PDB file of C-alpha atoms in Angstrom:
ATOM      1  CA  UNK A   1       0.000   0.000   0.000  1.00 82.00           C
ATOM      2  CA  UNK A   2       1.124   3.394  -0.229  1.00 91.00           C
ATOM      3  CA  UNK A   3       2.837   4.945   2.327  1.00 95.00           C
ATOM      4  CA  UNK A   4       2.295   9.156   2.747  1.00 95.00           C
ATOM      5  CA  UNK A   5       4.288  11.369   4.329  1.00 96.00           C
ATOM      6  CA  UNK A   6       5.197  15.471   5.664  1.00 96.00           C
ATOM      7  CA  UNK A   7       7.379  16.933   7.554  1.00 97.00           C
ATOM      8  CA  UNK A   8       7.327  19.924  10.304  1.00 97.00           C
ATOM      9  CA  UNK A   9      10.469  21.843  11.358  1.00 97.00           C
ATOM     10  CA  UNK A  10      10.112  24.515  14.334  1.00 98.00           C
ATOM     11  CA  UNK A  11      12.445  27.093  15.798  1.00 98.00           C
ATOM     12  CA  UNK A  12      12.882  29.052  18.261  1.00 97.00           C
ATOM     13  CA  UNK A  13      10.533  29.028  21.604  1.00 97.00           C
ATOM     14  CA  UNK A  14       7.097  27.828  22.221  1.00 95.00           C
ATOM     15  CA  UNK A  15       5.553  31.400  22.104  1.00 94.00           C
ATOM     16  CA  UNK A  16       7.866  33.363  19.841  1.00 96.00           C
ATOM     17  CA  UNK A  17       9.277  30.190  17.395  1.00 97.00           C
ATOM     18  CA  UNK A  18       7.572  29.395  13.979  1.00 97.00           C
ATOM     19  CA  UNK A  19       7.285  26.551  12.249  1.00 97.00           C
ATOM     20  CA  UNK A  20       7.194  25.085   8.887  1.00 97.00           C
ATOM     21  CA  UNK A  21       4.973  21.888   7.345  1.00 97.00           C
ATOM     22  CA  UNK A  22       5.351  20.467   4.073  1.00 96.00           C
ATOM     23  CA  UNK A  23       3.642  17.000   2.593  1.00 95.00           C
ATOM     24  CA  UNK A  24       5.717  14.901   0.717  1.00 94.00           C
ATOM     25  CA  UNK A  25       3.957  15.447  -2.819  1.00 95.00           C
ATOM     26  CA  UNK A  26       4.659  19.366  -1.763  1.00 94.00           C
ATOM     27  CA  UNK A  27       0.646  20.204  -2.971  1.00 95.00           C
ATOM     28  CA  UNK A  28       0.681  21.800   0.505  1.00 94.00           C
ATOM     29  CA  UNK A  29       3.288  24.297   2.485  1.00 95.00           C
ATOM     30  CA  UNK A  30       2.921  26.288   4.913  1.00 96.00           C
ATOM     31  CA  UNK A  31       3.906  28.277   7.987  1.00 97.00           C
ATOM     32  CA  UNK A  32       2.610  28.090  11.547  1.00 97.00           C
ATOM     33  CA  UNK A  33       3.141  29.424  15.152  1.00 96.00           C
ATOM     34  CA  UNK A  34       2.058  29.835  18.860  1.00 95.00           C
ATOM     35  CA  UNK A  35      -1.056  32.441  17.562  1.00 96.00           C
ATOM     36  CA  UNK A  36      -1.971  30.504  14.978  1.00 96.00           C
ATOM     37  CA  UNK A  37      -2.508  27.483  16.256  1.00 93.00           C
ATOM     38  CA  UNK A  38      -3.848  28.318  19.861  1.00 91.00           C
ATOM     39  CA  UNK A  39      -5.394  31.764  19.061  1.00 91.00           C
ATOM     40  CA  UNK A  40      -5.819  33.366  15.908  1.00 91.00           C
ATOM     41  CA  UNK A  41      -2.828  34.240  14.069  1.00 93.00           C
ATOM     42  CA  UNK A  42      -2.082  34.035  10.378  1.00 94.00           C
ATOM     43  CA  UNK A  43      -0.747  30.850   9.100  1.00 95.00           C
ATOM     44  CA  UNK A  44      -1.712  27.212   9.075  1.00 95.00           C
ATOM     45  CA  UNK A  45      -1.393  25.055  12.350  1.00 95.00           C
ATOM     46  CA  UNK A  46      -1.698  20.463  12.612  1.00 95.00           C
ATOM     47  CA  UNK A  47      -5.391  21.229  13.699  1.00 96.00           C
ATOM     48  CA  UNK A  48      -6.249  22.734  10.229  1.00 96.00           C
ATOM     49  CA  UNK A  49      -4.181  19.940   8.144  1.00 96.00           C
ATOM     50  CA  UNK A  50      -6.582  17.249  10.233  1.00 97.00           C
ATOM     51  CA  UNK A  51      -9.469  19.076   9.582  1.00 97.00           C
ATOM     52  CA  UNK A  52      -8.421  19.132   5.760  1.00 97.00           C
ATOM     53  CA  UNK A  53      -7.133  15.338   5.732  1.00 97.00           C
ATOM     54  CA  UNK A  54     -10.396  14.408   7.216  1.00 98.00           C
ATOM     55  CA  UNK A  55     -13.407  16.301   5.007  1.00 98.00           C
ATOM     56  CA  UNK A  56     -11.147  15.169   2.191  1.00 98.00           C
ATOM     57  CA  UNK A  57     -11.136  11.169   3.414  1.00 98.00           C
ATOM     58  CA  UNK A  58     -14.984  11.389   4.270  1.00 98.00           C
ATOM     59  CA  UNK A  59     -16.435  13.000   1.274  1.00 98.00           C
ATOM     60  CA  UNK A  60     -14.370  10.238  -0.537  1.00 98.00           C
ATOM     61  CA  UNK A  61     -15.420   7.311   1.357  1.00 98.00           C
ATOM     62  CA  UNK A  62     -18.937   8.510   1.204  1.00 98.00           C
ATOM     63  CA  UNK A  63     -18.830   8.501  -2.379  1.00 98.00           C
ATOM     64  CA  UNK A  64     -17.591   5.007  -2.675  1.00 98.00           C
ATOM     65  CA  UNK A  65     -20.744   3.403  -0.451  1.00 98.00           C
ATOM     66  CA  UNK A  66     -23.143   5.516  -2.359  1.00 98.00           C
ATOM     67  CA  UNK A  67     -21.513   3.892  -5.162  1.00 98.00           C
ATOM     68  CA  UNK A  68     -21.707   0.702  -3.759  1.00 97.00           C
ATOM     69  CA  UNK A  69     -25.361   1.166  -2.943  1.00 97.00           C
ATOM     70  CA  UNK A  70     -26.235   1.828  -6.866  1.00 98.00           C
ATOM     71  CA  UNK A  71     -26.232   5.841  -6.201  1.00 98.00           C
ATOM     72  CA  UNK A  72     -24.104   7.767  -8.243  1.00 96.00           C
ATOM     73  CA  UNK A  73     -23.528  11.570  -6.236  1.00 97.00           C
ATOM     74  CA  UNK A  74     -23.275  14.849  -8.436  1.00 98.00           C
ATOM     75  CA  UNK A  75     -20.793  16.509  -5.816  1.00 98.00           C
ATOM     76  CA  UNK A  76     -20.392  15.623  -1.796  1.00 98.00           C
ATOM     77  CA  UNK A  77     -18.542  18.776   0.200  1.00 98.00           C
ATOM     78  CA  UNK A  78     -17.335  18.385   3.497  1.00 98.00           C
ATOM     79  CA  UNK A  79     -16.982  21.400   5.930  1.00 98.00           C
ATOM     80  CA  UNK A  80     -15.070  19.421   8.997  1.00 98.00           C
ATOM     81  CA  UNK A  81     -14.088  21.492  11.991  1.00 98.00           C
ATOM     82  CA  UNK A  82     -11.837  20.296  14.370  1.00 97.00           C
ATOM     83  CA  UNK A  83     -12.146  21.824  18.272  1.00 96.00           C
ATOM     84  CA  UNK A  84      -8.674  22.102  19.959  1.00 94.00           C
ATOM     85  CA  UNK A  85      -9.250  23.126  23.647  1.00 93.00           C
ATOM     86  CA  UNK A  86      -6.880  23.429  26.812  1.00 91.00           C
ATOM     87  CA  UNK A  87      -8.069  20.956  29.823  1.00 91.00           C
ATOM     88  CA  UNK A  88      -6.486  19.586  33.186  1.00 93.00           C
ATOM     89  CA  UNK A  89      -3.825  17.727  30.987  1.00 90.00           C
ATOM     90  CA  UNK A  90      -2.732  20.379  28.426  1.00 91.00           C
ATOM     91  CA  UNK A  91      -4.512  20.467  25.007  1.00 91.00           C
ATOM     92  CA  UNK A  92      -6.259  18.134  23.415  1.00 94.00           C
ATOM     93  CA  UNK A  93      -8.774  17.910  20.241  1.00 95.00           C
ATOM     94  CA  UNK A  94     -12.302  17.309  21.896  1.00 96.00           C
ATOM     95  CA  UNK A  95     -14.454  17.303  19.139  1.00 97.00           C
ATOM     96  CA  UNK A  96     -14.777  17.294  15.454  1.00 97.00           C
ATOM     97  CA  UNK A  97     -17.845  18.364  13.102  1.00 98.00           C
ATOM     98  CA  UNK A  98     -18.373  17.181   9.856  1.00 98.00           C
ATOM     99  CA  UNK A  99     -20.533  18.871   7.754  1.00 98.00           C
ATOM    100  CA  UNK A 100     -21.208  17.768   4.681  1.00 98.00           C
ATOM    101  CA  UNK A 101     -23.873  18.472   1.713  1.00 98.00           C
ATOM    102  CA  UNK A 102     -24.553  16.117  -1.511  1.00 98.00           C
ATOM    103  CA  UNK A 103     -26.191  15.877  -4.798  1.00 98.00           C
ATOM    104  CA  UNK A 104     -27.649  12.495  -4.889  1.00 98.00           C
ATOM    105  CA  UNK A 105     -29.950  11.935  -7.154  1.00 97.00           C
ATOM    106  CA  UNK A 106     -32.673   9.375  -6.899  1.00 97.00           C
ATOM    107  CA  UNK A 107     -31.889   8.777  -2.441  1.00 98.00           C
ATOM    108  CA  UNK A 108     -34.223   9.370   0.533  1.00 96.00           C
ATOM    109  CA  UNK A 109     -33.329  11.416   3.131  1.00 96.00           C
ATOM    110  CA  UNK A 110     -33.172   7.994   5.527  1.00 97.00           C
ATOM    111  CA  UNK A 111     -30.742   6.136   2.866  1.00 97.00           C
ATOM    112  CA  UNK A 112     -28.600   8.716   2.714  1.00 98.00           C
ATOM    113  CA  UNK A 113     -27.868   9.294   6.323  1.00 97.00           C
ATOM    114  CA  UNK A 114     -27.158   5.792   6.738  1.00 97.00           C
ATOM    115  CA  UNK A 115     -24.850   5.853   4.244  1.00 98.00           C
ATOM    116  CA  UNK A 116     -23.577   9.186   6.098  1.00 98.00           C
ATOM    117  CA  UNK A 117     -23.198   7.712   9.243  1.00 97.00           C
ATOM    118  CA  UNK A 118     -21.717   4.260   7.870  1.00 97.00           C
ATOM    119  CA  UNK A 119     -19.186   6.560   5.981  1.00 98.00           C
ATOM    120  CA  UNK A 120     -18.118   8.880   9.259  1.00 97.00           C
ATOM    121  CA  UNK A 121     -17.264   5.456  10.973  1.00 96.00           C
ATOM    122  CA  UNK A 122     -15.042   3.627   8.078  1.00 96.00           C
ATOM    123  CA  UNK A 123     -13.109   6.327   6.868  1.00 96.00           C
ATOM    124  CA  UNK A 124      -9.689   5.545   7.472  1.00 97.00           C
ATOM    125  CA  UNK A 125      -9.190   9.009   9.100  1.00 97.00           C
ATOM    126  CA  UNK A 126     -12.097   8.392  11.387  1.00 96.00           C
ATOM    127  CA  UNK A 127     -10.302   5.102  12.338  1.00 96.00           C
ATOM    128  CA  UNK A 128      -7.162   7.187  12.699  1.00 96.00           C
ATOM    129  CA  UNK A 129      -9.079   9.761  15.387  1.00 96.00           C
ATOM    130  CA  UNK A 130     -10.884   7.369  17.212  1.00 93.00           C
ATOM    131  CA  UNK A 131      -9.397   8.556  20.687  1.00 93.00           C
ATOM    132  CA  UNK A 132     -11.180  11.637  19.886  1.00 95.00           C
ATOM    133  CA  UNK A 133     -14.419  11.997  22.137  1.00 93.00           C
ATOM    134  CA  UNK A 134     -16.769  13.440  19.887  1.00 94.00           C
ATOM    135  CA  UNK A 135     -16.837  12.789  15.980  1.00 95.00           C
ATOM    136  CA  UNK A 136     -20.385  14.638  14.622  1.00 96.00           C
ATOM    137  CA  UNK A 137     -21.777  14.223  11.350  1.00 96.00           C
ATOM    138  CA  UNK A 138     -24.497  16.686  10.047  1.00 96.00           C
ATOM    139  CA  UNK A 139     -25.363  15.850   6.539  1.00 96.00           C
ATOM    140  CA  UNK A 140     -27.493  17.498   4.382  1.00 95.00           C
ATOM    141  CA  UNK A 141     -28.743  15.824   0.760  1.00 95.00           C
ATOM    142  CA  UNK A 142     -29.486  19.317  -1.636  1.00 90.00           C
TER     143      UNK A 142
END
């Protein structure tokens, strides 16, 4: 299988440093620091990249089962948001939203939130999050 890969570089000090990501195909770059990950500063931060790597694997995999199923979608777009907040043990991502809309024609409302919901579980990057206590689908069929 294939194996994907990016890499992050930081300098300086937690608060005043910066940082640097890159994937390995280099489709994405980008800078990041103390302000924009934790408040909001310009630049990109791992939070956004997650967020990104998971409407992207989810609007995929949701694709494929309608597929499966005999329904052929027009478009599915994924909104996902991913909440970063500071607890007892330091930071920690306690939610994530997915909110996605599709053009399916000839589906039900029912039929295509199961094949929401079945999608939000088996996506690989679900799998990945798992330890993440809230994962929250809100799908919409145009």
């Amino acid at each position: 299988m294939a194996v994907r890969s990016a890499e992050a570089t930081w300098t300086g000090s937690l608060r005043e440093g910066a940082g640097s990501v890159k994937t390995g195909s280099g489709a994405v770059e980008g800078s990041y620091s103390f302000p924009s990950r934790f408040e909001d500063g310009t630049g990109t931060n791992p939070e956004e990249l997650i967020a990104a790597a998971h409407a992207g694997c989810f609007s995929m995999a949701l694709t494929a089962d309608l597929g499966r199923g005999g329904f052929e979608p027009k478009s599915v777009h994924t909104v996902a948001k991913v909440h970063i907040e500071r607890g007892d043990a330091g930071f920690s991502i306690t939610k994530i939203e997915l909110h996605t809309e599709a053009d399916v024609p000839n589906i039900d409302a029912a039929a295509f939130a199961e094949f929401a919901e079945k999608a939000k579980v088996n996506c690989p990057i679900s799998k990945a999050l798992a330890a993440v206590p809230t994962i929250e689908l809100h799908a919409t069929l145009k």
